[in-house]
């Protein structure tokens, strides 16, 4: 459109913009996947009631002569190159970026990406200056007036499109259901100096320049619809939005899949990761060049990519896929809870010994927020939790971080009330896991992978005479409750407020995160010297975790005979003194019981076991020997126990 003009306002002595726009840079490392997530969440927010959101990603070539106000824009980029040479002495990133942008602009054809959505309301409110869908996306920062149950709220997601542009330039065009049309371009560059010595703002706009009666220049959109992709046009009653990414990073490396271009496959994988539930439930369909991803095609597409490049997916996506589409219904639990409205939260749990005990947390649109762990290890499971109701979505939305991938109740105005709701939600999940484990725990069960280490007879040391005795005491008479084998280690925590390092008794989970408790304070008599404990939280909160231990249990198995607990284990290295720390597993945290009695079967070594400081200590533990330790608690109730092993280094 010949009437479209670029304009970069002057700073008028105010603040300038440097090259490192944090909003754009935060998406650079994972541009394609971030683009897919941010675009589709906005389309799902804007979808017409009862319809399926359709989003199309289509690459195309823009002839240089069709670039809006080309001569003016290339003059701006030339000034940016010269300004970078003059003012950036120690950093070469700005000069490299603008030099590459200049090369891109001089090509006969410029690679671009069109992103279009259908069955949506479009970008409404283009006639408003603030707090409309149009103005908040195109013109303003920090404004938000989305409904409480909408996903996007912080406004940083719109930068994902700029991160995919070699020119940091995007055009928006819409036909909205409020009867309006609009098109405008935005370039997020950096301050430069003009020929007359004025400093510009970093953000420029391409549209209609209007000077009012007071001589004030306004950079306005054009009140019409226009497509930069000449192979695509939108009809007047076809409401929706088109976003054009100019100078698209199309990733020209070797093919990673036969499905299509690299960028298309990466976006497809990201969409399956983040919108699996939306696609399976038929709420979302995406077209990525020649790839059509919907409820009918998702299984084949997922299998095609996953068979050759599973690394493109979140490590738990295959499990969630099986939860939704698997045929093992006997080991699947589906239940609901009412938090604000009847049945407004739904939980789908599938149990399988190969699963990693994660639950995908999803908004009502089907967009995944994050993977939740630490929900219990009484069984092996994977799950999907969906906030179905509008009120529960609105409530937990207030806990979201700007990236929409985590919750913190501290973000809410009344954090104590928020914590109660947070706890209620996940206690519901824990209860369902525990109920399934109780109902389906057999009389005898091998922990995953334990068979290669422990024979059916459970040899203890090298004394074969004990085999029959152990069989009679344990296997035939007791109910077995198993936990997943865990690797155990000793951790040192450097506390900046303490003089001496603290010891963390914890377990390394499969994703490398630390779970456990940090004993603190002075020893006391009321809890047999266990001290006061605080939660160990993945090394955050000012603590630095440094793994120093060399004790890792290569097998561990436990039994409850009704009168005592038996623990069978071995370690891969010799240990002078091994400490067995027993804790009762609580819903929110663990606490220590009082150990009344302990002995060891099958290894005849005098004085090698003692109870000290309410812990069981074994001396001269030999590598790869099987040890069977029996112990009783002062409380005769049956508890779910967590046992931590570590070496006592003197």
Coordinates of C-alpha atoms in Angstrom, one line a residue, residues 293-638:
X293 CA -2.2 -31.0 12.8
X294 CA -5.6 -31.9 14.3
X295 CA -7.3 -34.5 16.4
X296 CA -7.3 -37.0 13.4
X297 CA -3.7 -36.6 12.4
X298 CA -1.9 -35.9 15.7
X299 CA -1.1 -39.6 16.4
X300 CA 0.6 -40.2 13.1
X301 CA 2.5 -36.9 13.2
X302 CA 3.6 -37.4 16.8
X303 CA 4.9 -40.9 16.0
X304 CA 6.7 -39.8 12.8
X305 CA 8.6 -37.1 14.7
X306 CA 9.1 -39.0 17.9
X307 CA 10.5 -42.1 16.2
X308 CA 13.4 -40.2 14.8
X309 CA 13.8 -37.1 16.9
X310 CA 12.3 -37.7 20.4
X311 CA 14.5 -34.9 21.7
X312 CA 12.3 -32.3 20.0
X313 CA 9.6 -33.1 22.6
X314 CA 9.3 -32.5 26.3
X315 CA 10.5 -35.7 27.9
X316 CA 7.1 -36.5 29.4
X317 CA 4.9 -35.7 26.3
X318 CA 4.9 -39.4 25.1
X319 CA 3.4 -40.3 28.5
X320 CA 0.8 -37.6 28.4
X321 CA 0.0 -38.8 24.9
X322 CA -0.6 -42.3 26.2
X323 CA -2.7 -41.0 29.0
X324 CA -5.1 -39.4 26.5
X325 CA -5.0 -41.8 23.7
X326 CA -3.8 -45.1 25.2
X327 CA -6.0 -48.2 25.3
X328 CA -5.1 -49.4 28.8
X329 CA -8.3 -48.2 30.4
X330 CA -8.1 -50.6 33.3
X331 CA -5.1 -48.7 34.8
X332 CA -6.6 -45.3 34.1
X333 CA -8.5 -43.1 36.7
X334 CA -10.7 -40.2 35.7
X335 CA -12.2 -38.1 38.5
X336 CA -13.3 -34.5 39.2
X337 CA -13.3 -32.1 42.1
X338 CA -15.5 -29.0 42.7
X339 CA -13.5 -25.9 43.8
X340 CA -15.6 -22.9 42.7
X341 CA -18.2 -24.6 40.5
X342 CA -19.5 -28.2 40.2
X343 CA -16.8 -30.5 38.7
X344 CA -14.6 -27.6 37.6
X345 CA -11.4 -29.5 37.8
X346 CA -10.7 -32.8 36.0
X347 CA -8.0 -35.3 36.6
X348 CA -6.9 -38.2 34.3
X349 CA -4.3 -40.5 35.7
X350 CA -2.7 -43.5 34.0
X351 CA -0.5 -46.0 35.9
X352 CA 2.4 -47.7 34.2
X353 CA 5.7 -48.9 35.7
X354 CA 7.6 -46.9 33.0
X355 CA 6.0 -43.6 33.9
X356 CA 7.9 -40.8 35.7
X357 CA 5.3 -39.5 38.2
X358 CA 4.5 -36.2 36.5
X359 CA 1.2 -34.5 36.0
X360 CA 0.6 -31.9 33.2
X361 CA -1.3 -28.8 34.5
X362 CA -3.6 -27.4 31.8
X363 CA -5.9 -24.4 31.4
X364 CA -9.5 -24.8 30.2
X365 CA -8.4 -24.1 26.6
X366 CA -6.2 -27.2 26.8
X367 CA -2.9 -25.2 26.9
X368 CA -0.3 -26.8 29.1
X369 CA 1.3 -24.7 31.8
X370 CA 3.8 -26.9 33.5
X371 CA 4.8 -30.4 34.7
X372 CA 4.0 -30.9 38.4
X373 CA 6.0 -33.4 40.4
X374 CA 6.3 -34.3 44.1
X375 CA 2.8 -35.6 44.2
X376 CA 3.6 -39.0 45.7
X377 CA 5.6 -42.1 44.8
X378 CA 3.3 -44.8 46.0
X379 CA 2.8 -45.9 42.3
X380 CA 4.2 -45.1 38.9
X381 CA 1.9 -42.7 37.1
X382 CA 1.4 -39.9 34.5
X383 CA -1.5 -37.5 34.5
X384 CA -3.4 -34.6 33.0
X385 CA -5.0 -32.1 35.3
X386 CA -7.5 -29.6 33.6
X387 CA -9.0 -26.5 35.1
X388 CA -12.3 -26.7 33.3
X389 CA -14.3 -23.9 35.0
X390 CA -13.9 -20.2 34.3
X391 CA -13.7 -19.3 38.0
X392 CA -11.0 -21.8 38.8
X393 CA -9.1 -20.7 35.8
X394 CA -9.3 -17.0 36.8
X395 CA -8.2 -17.8 40.3
X396 CA -5.1 -19.8 39.4
X397 CA -4.3 -17.3 36.6
X398 CA -3.4 -14.8 39.4
X399 CA -0.6 -17.3 40.5
X400 CA 1.0 -17.5 37.0
X401 CA 4.4 -16.1 36.2
X402 CA 4.8 -14.0 33.0
X403 CA 5.9 -17.0 31.0
X404 CA 2.8 -18.9 31.9
X405 CA 4.8 -21.9 33.0
X406 CA 4.6 -21.9 36.8
X407 CA 2.4 -20.9 39.8
X408 CA 3.3 -19.1 43.0
X409 CA 0.7 -18.5 45.6
X410 CA 2.9 -15.5 46.8
X411 CA 1.7 -13.6 43.7
X412 CA -1.8 -13.4 45.1
X413 CA -3.0 -10.6 47.3
X414 CA -4.0 -13.1 50.1
X415 CA -1.2 -15.7 49.9
X416 CA -2.4 -17.7 52.8
X417 CA -5.8 -18.3 51.2
X418 CA -4.1 -19.0 47.9
X419 CA -1.9 -21.6 49.5
X420 CA -5.0 -23.3 50.9
X421 CA -6.5 -23.5 47.4
X422 CA -3.2 -24.6 45.9
X423 CA -2.9 -27.3 48.6
X424 CA -6.5 -28.4 48.1
X425 CA -6.0 -28.9 44.3
X426 CA -2.9 -31.0 44.7
X427 CA -4.1 -32.9 47.7
X428 CA -6.9 -34.1 45.5
X429 CA -4.3 -35.5 43.0
X430 CA -2.3 -37.1 45.8
X431 CA -5.4 -38.7 47.2
X432 CA -6.2 -40.3 43.9
X433 CA -2.7 -41.6 43.5
X434 CA -2.7 -43.1 46.9
X435 CA -6.1 -44.7 46.5
X436 CA -5.1 -46.4 43.3
X437 CA -1.9 -47.6 45.0
X438 CA -3.7 -49.1 47.9
X439 CA -6.4 -50.8 45.7
X440 CA -3.8 -52.3 43.3
X441 CA -0.9 -53.2 45.5
X442 CA -0.4 -57.0 45.2
X443 CA 0.9 -59.1 48.0
X444 CA 4.3 -59.3 46.4
X445 CA 5.8 -56.7 44.0
X446 CA 9.2 -56.2 42.5
X447 CA 10.3 -52.5 42.3
X448 CA 11.1 -51.4 38.8
X449 CA 14.5 -52.7 37.7
X450 CA 15.1 -54.5 41.0
X451 CA 15.0 -58.0 39.7
X452 CA 18.4 -57.8 38.1
X453 CA 19.9 -57.1 41.6
X454 CA 17.8 -59.1 44.0
X455 CA 17.1 -62.8 43.5
X456 CA 13.7 -64.2 44.6
X457 CA 15.3 -65.8 47.6
X458 CA 16.8 -62.4 48.7
X459 CA 20.4 -63.6 49.4
X460 CA 21.9 -61.8 52.4
X461 CA 25.6 -61.5 52.3
X462 CA 27.2 -64.9 51.5
X463 CA 25.3 -66.9 54.1
X464 CA 23.0 -69.2 52.1
X465 CA 21.5 -70.7 55.3
X466 CA 19.4 -67.6 55.7
X467 CA 17.5 -67.9 52.5
X468 CA 14.6 -70.0 53.8
X469 CA 14.3 -68.0 57.0
X470 CA 13.9 -64.7 55.0
X471 CA 11.4 -66.3 52.7
X472 CA 9.3 -67.4 55.6
X473 CA 9.5 -64.1 57.4
X474 CA 8.8 -61.8 54.6
X475 CA 7.6 -63.1 51.3
X476 CA 5.0 -65.5 52.4
X477 CA 3.4 -63.6 55.3
X478 CA 3.6 -59.9 54.8
X479 CA 2.0 -57.3 52.5
X480 CA 4.6 -55.6 50.3
X481 CA 4.5 -51.9 49.5
X482 CA 7.0 -50.7 47.0
X483 CA 8.5 -47.5 46.0
X484 CA 10.5 -46.7 42.9
X485 CA 14.3 -47.3 43.3
X486 CA 16.0 -44.1 44.1
X487 CA 19.6 -43.0 44.0
X488 CA 20.7 -41.5 47.3
X489 CA 23.5 -39.1 48.0
X490 CA 24.9 -36.7 50.6
X491 CA 24.6 -33.0 49.8
X492 CA 26.4 -30.1 51.3
X493 CA 24.5 -26.8 51.4
X494 CA 26.4 -23.5 51.6
X495 CA 24.2 -21.2 53.6
X496 CA 25.3 -17.6 53.3
X497 CA 23.9 -16.9 56.8
X498 CA 25.6 -19.8 58.5
X499 CA 29.3 -20.3 59.5
X500 CA 29.3 -24.1 58.9
X501 CA 27.9 -26.1 55.9
X502 CA 24.6 -27.9 56.5
X503 CA 23.9 -31.5 55.6
X504 CA 20.9 -32.3 53.4
X505 CA 19.5 -35.8 53.6
X506 CA 17.9 -36.1 50.2
X507 CA 17.2 -38.1 47.1
X508 CA 18.2 -37.3 43.6
X509 CA 15.1 -37.6 41.4
X510 CA 15.3 -38.7 37.8
X511 CA 15.1 -35.1 36.5
X512 CA 18.1 -34.1 38.6
X513 CA 16.2 -32.1 41.2
X514 CA 16.8 -32.6 44.9
X515 CA 14.1 -33.5 47.3
X516 CA 14.7 -33.8 51.0
X517 CA 14.9 -32.1 54.3
X518 CA 17.7 -29.9 55.8
X519 CA 18.2 -30.6 59.5
X520 CA 18.8 -27.3 61.3
X521 CA 19.0 -26.0 64.9
X522 CA 20.2 -27.6 68.0
X523 CA 19.6 -31.2 69.0
X524 CA 16.8 -31.7 71.5
X525 CA 15.2 -34.4 73.5
X526 CA 11.6 -34.1 72.4
X527 CA 12.3 -35.6 68.9
X528 CA 15.4 -37.6 69.9
X529 CA 17.8 -35.1 68.6
X530 CA 16.5 -34.7 65.1
X531 CA 16.6 -30.9 65.2
X532 CA 14.2 -28.6 63.4
X533 CA 13.8 -29.2 59.7
X534 CA 13.0 -26.9 56.8
X535 CA 12.1 -28.0 53.3
X536 CA 15.0 -28.5 50.8
X537 CA 13.6 -26.7 47.7
X538 CA 15.7 -27.7 44.6
X539 CA 18.6 -25.5 45.7
X540 CA 16.7 -22.2 45.6
X541 CA 16.4 -19.6 48.2
X542 CA 20.1 -18.7 48.4
X543 CA 21.3 -22.2 48.9
X544 CA 24.0 -23.8 46.7
X545 CA 23.8 -27.5 46.3
X546 CA 27.2 -29.3 45.8
X547 CA 27.0 -33.1 45.6
X548 CA 29.9 -34.6 47.6
X549 CA 28.5 -38.1 48.4
X550 CA 29.8 -41.3 47.0
X551 CA 27.0 -43.6 48.3
X552 CA 24.4 -44.5 45.8
X553 CA 22.0 -47.4 46.6
X554 CA 22.1 -49.7 43.6
X555 CA 19.1 -51.6 45.0
X556 CA 16.7 -50.9 47.8
X557 CA 13.5 -52.7 48.9
X558 CA 11.3 -52.4 52.0
X559 CA 8.6 -54.5 53.7
X560 CA 6.2 -54.1 56.6
X561 CA 5.6 -57.3 58.5
X562 CA 3.0 -55.8 60.7
X563 CA 5.3 -55.9 63.7
X564 CA 8.4 -54.3 62.2
X565 CA 9.9 -52.8 59.0
X566 CA 12.5 -54.6 56.9
X567 CA 14.9 -52.8 54.6
X568 CA 16.9 -54.7 52.0
X569 CA 19.7 -52.8 50.1
X570 CA 23.2 -52.8 48.8
X571 CA 25.6 -50.1 47.9
X572 CA 28.3 -50.1 45.1
X573 CA 31.2 -48.9 47.3
X574 CA 32.7 -49.8 50.7
X575 CA 31.4 -47.4 53.4
X576 CA 33.1 -47.1 56.8
X577 CA 29.9 -45.9 58.5
X578 CA 26.5 -45.9 56.7
X579 CA 23.7 -43.9 58.2
X580 CA 20.1 -44.9 57.7
X581 CA 17.8 -42.0 58.3
X582 CA 14.1 -43.0 58.6
X583 CA 11.3 -40.4 58.1
X584 CA 7.5 -40.7 58.0
X585 CA 6.3 -39.3 54.7
X586 CA 3.8 -36.6 55.3
X587 CA 1.5 -34.8 52.8
X588 CA 3.5 -31.6 52.9
X589 CA 6.7 -32.6 54.6
X590 CA 8.4 -35.5 56.4
X591 CA 9.1 -35.9 60.1
X592 CA 11.1 -38.3 62.1
X593 CA 9.7 -41.2 64.2
X594 CA 11.4 -42.7 67.3
X595 CA 13.3 -45.9 66.4
X596 CA 12.8 -48.3 69.3
X597 CA 14.7 -51.4 68.0
X598 CA 16.9 -52.4 65.1
X599 CA 19.0 -55.5 64.1
X600 CA 20.5 -57.0 61.0
X601 CA 20.0 -60.4 59.5
X602 CA 22.4 -62.6 57.6
X603 CA 25.7 -60.8 58.1
X604 CA 27.6 -62.0 61.2
X605 CA 29.6 -59.0 62.3
X606 CA 29.7 -58.2 65.9
X607 CA 28.9 -54.6 67.0
X608 CA 28.4 -53.4 63.5
X609 CA 24.9 -51.8 64.1
X610 CA 23.8 -49.2 66.6
X611 CA 21.0 -46.7 67.1
X612 CA 22.4 -43.3 67.7
X613 CA 20.8 -39.9 67.5
X614 CA 17.6 -41.6 66.4
X615 CA 19.4 -43.0 63.3
X616 CA 20.5 -46.5 62.4
X617 CA 24.3 -46.7 61.8
X618 CA 26.1 -49.6 60.1
X619 CA 29.9 -49.9 60.2
X620 CA 32.1 -51.5 57.6
X621 CA 29.5 -51.9 54.9
X622 CA 30.9 -53.9 52.0
X623 CA 30.3 -53.0 48.3
X624 CA 27.6 -55.1 46.6
X625 CA 26.7 -57.1 49.7
X626 CA 23.0 -57.5 50.4
X627 CA 22.0 -56.1 53.8
X628 CA 18.7 -56.8 55.5
X629 CA 18.0 -54.4 58.4
X630 CA 14.9 -54.8 60.6
X631 CA 13.6 -52.1 62.9
X632 CA 10.6 -51.1 65.0
X633 CA 9.2 -47.7 65.8
X634 CA 7.9 -46.6 69.2
X635 CA 4.6 -45.9 67.5
X636 CA 3.0 -49.2 66.4
X637 CA 0.9 -47.6 63.6
X638 CA 1.6 -48.4 60.0

